[in-house]
């Protein structure tokens, strides 16, 4: 119920407990997102449909409240591209968000409507502030689960469509064994 105080615990297999909403994203949910779409279709045709990430969230609905969510991105790559979240703008433009790294290592890309991208590390103990108006995607560049908390206004809403169509202007790929940020040749901004 909204406007009821609560306390929850950090840690355990779901990152936070208890939670009210669980979202799972498999490879087939991200088939339009990875840059090597041919490889994605090939994997799916062979019945390979790995779980890429899960979000456990304590969701509220009213203006003035916060949602608190824990995202777990599994380690892995599609070709040379590390597993990532879909990424989105908030529907309600003037809303910001805070990410707090819990475990693992990764990167967050933040992109404005003109395709300018900023990148920050997400590691245990890192606090990342996402100002209003920037789309955001997180990427697991490590060998273990990337776990982070997200806290954002409950009425922010998620616009996935814009990023689904345009992509991010940058990709995070493995080059010579290391995570590297490169230009996305297929960016349609
Ligand atoms: C996060 C994200 C979460 C999953 O809680 O929703 O990391 O990423 P996608 O929503 O892009 O699939 C957040 O930014 N909430 O606003
Ligand atoms: Zn968000």
XYZ file of C-alpha atoms and ligand atoms in Angstrom:
206
model
C 0.000 0.000 0.000
C 1.269 3.469 -0.827
C 2.326 5.923 1.854
C 3.035 3.174 4.351
C 6.503 3.186 5.863
C 8.556 0.050 5.391
C 11.994 -1.290 5.904
C 13.644 -3.917 3.747
C 16.910 -5.815 3.811
C 19.827 -5.469 1.420
C 21.504 -8.670 0.275
C 20.550 -12.259 -0.359
C 19.736 -13.745 -3.750
C 17.262 -11.002 -4.672
C 19.418 -8.085 -3.522
C 16.529 -6.608 -1.550
C 13.888 -8.398 0.455
C 10.943 -8.253 0.506
C 10.032 -6.819 -2.890
C 6.737 -6.250 -4.724
C 7.694 -6.606 -8.392
C 10.081 -8.911 -10.235
C 11.051 -8.323 -13.875
C 13.148 -10.796 -15.875
C 14.780 -9.967 -19.195
C 15.939 -12.784 -21.420
C 17.957 -12.588 -24.632
C 14.754 -12.710 -26.688
C 13.530 -9.553 -24.912
C 16.743 -7.824 -26.030
C 16.883 -9.149 -29.599
C 16.690 -5.613 -31.037
C 19.280 -4.226 -28.639
C 22.555 -6.129 -29.056
C 24.642 -4.873 -31.961
C 25.223 -8.336 -33.469
C 21.611 -9.108 -34.290
C 22.560 -11.977 -36.585
C 24.288 -13.714 -33.694
C 21.256 -13.117 -31.442
C 18.928 -14.696 -34.011
C 21.338 -17.613 -34.456
C 21.494 -18.220 -30.696
C 17.702 -18.034 -30.359
C 17.244 -20.411 -33.310
C 19.393 -22.920 -31.406
C 17.235 -22.549 -28.310
C 19.814 -20.448 -26.459
C 17.881 -17.821 -24.544
C 19.925 -16.832 -21.479
C 18.548 -14.712 -18.666
C 20.392 -11.393 -18.990
C 19.113 -9.449 -15.954
C 16.488 -9.346 -13.225
C 15.012 -6.423 -11.297
C 13.476 -6.822 -7.826
C 11.633 -3.695 -6.859
C 9.604 -2.167 -4.093
C 7.210 -0.125 -6.227
C 4.934 2.681 -5.219
C 2.584 4.710 -7.371
C 2.018 8.177 -6.039
C 3.827 11.394 -6.789
C 6.236 12.200 -3.985
C 7.176 8.578 -3.335
C 10.263 6.625 -4.415
C 10.646 3.227 -6.000
C 13.584 1.225 -4.699
C 14.833 -1.448 -7.059
C 17.706 -3.877 -7.170
C 19.045 -4.871 -10.577
C 21.166 -7.980 -11.056
C 22.874 -8.176 -14.442
C 24.468 -11.564 -15.039
C 28.002 -11.785 -16.432
C 28.270 -12.597 -20.108
C 28.526 -11.291 -23.642
C 26.772 -11.609 -26.946
C 29.767 -11.784 -29.260
C 32.004 -9.006 -27.967
C 29.220 -6.983 -26.309
C 28.723 -7.260 -22.547
C 25.256 -7.988 -21.134
C 23.303 -4.815 -20.381
C 19.893 -3.428 -19.486
C 17.534 -2.126 -22.171
C 17.986 1.456 -21.061
C 15.332 4.137 -21.024
C 14.404 7.770 -20.657
C 11.956 8.573 -17.892
C 8.534 9.476 -19.258
C 8.272 12.320 -16.804
C 11.242 14.326 -18.028
C 12.220 16.257 -14.881
C 12.945 13.190 -12.763
C 16.367 12.077 -11.638
C 17.654 8.821 -10.184
C 20.392 7.504 -7.927
C 22.213 4.205 -8.446
C 24.276 2.627 -5.663
C 26.722 -0.129 -6.547
C 26.445 -3.222 -4.321
C 28.656 -5.844 -5.981
C 30.399 -6.648 -9.214
C 31.708 -4.148 -11.710
C 30.144 -2.309 -14.565
C 29.479 0.891 -16.381
C 26.479 3.156 -16.720
C 25.965 5.094 -19.942
C 23.911 8.288 -19.726
C 22.753 9.854 -22.961
C 20.922 13.068 -23.778
C 18.432 13.551 -26.631
C 21.234 14.717 -28.943
C 23.224 11.514 -28.436
C 25.899 12.950 -26.122
C 26.998 10.162 -23.798
C 28.597 10.219 -20.349
C 29.929 7.031 -18.743
C 30.534 6.274 -15.064
C 31.743 3.144 -13.294
C 29.395 1.167 -11.059
C 31.277 -0.681 -8.323
C 30.545 -1.602 -4.699
C 29.972 1.628 -2.815
C 29.735 3.899 -5.870
C 26.902 6.394 -5.963
C 25.885 7.497 -9.452
C 23.540 10.426 -9.927
C 21.489 10.445 -13.117
C 20.161 13.954 -13.715
C 16.797 14.621 -15.379
C 16.595 14.109 -19.133
C 19.298 11.471 -19.582
C 18.582 7.960 -20.818
C 20.506 5.363 -18.834
C 21.765 1.845 -19.442
C 23.967 -0.296 -17.199
C 26.456 -2.836 -18.447
C 28.109 -5.704 -16.576
C 31.778 -5.636 -17.590
C 32.912 -8.094 -14.922
C 32.986 -11.837 -14.372
C 30.431 -11.852 -11.529
C 26.884 -10.556 -11.133
C 26.596 -6.776 -11.252
C 24.225 -5.746 -8.466
C 23.066 -2.185 -7.843
C 20.238 -0.324 -6.179
C 18.164 2.269 -8.025
C 16.067 4.892 -6.262
C 13.785 7.090 -8.345
C 10.414 8.883 -8.217
C 7.523 6.423 -8.383
C 5.719 8.444 -11.046
C 8.794 8.766 -13.327
C 7.594 6.143 -15.828
C 9.815 4.418 -18.394
C 10.121 5.292 -22.075
C 11.795 2.248 -23.651
C 10.617 2.998 -27.186
C 13.058 5.829 -27.941
C 16.127 3.754 -27.072
C 14.717 0.640 -28.753
C 14.550 2.635 -31.980
C 17.746 4.705 -31.722
C 20.058 2.621 -29.553
C 22.832 4.252 -27.550
C 25.512 6.239 -29.384
C 28.168 4.160 -27.573
C 28.643 0.424 -27.076
C 30.624 -1.345 -24.361
C 32.570 -4.222 -25.877
C 35.558 -6.380 -25.052
C 38.756 -5.380 -26.858
C 42.028 -7.174 -26.072
C 40.355 -8.676 -23.009
C 39.276 -5.297 -21.632
C 35.968 -3.411 -21.540
C 36.134 -0.629 -24.097
C 33.630 2.047 -25.041
C 33.277 2.480 -28.799
C 30.981 4.434 -31.121
C 27.853 2.555 -32.155
C 27.922 2.414 -35.959
C 24.180 1.684 -35.982
C 23.104 4.571 -33.733
C 20.025 6.220 -35.216
C 19.690 9.434 -33.250
C 16.381 0.884 -13.002
C 16.162 0.032 -14.265
C 16.760 -1.377 -14.183
C 16.533 -2.183 -15.474
O 15.659 0.374 -11.937
O 14.789 -0.023 -14.545
O 18.137 -1.288 -13.965
O 16.840 -1.444 -16.624
P 15.719 -1.185 -17.733
O 14.526 -0.581 -17.039
O 16.356 -0.220 -18.680
O 15.365 -2.488 -18.354
C 15.943 2.290 -13.384
O 16.682 2.996 -14.032
N 14.703 2.656 -13.055
O 14.231 3.876 -13.428
Zn 15.559 4.903 -14.673
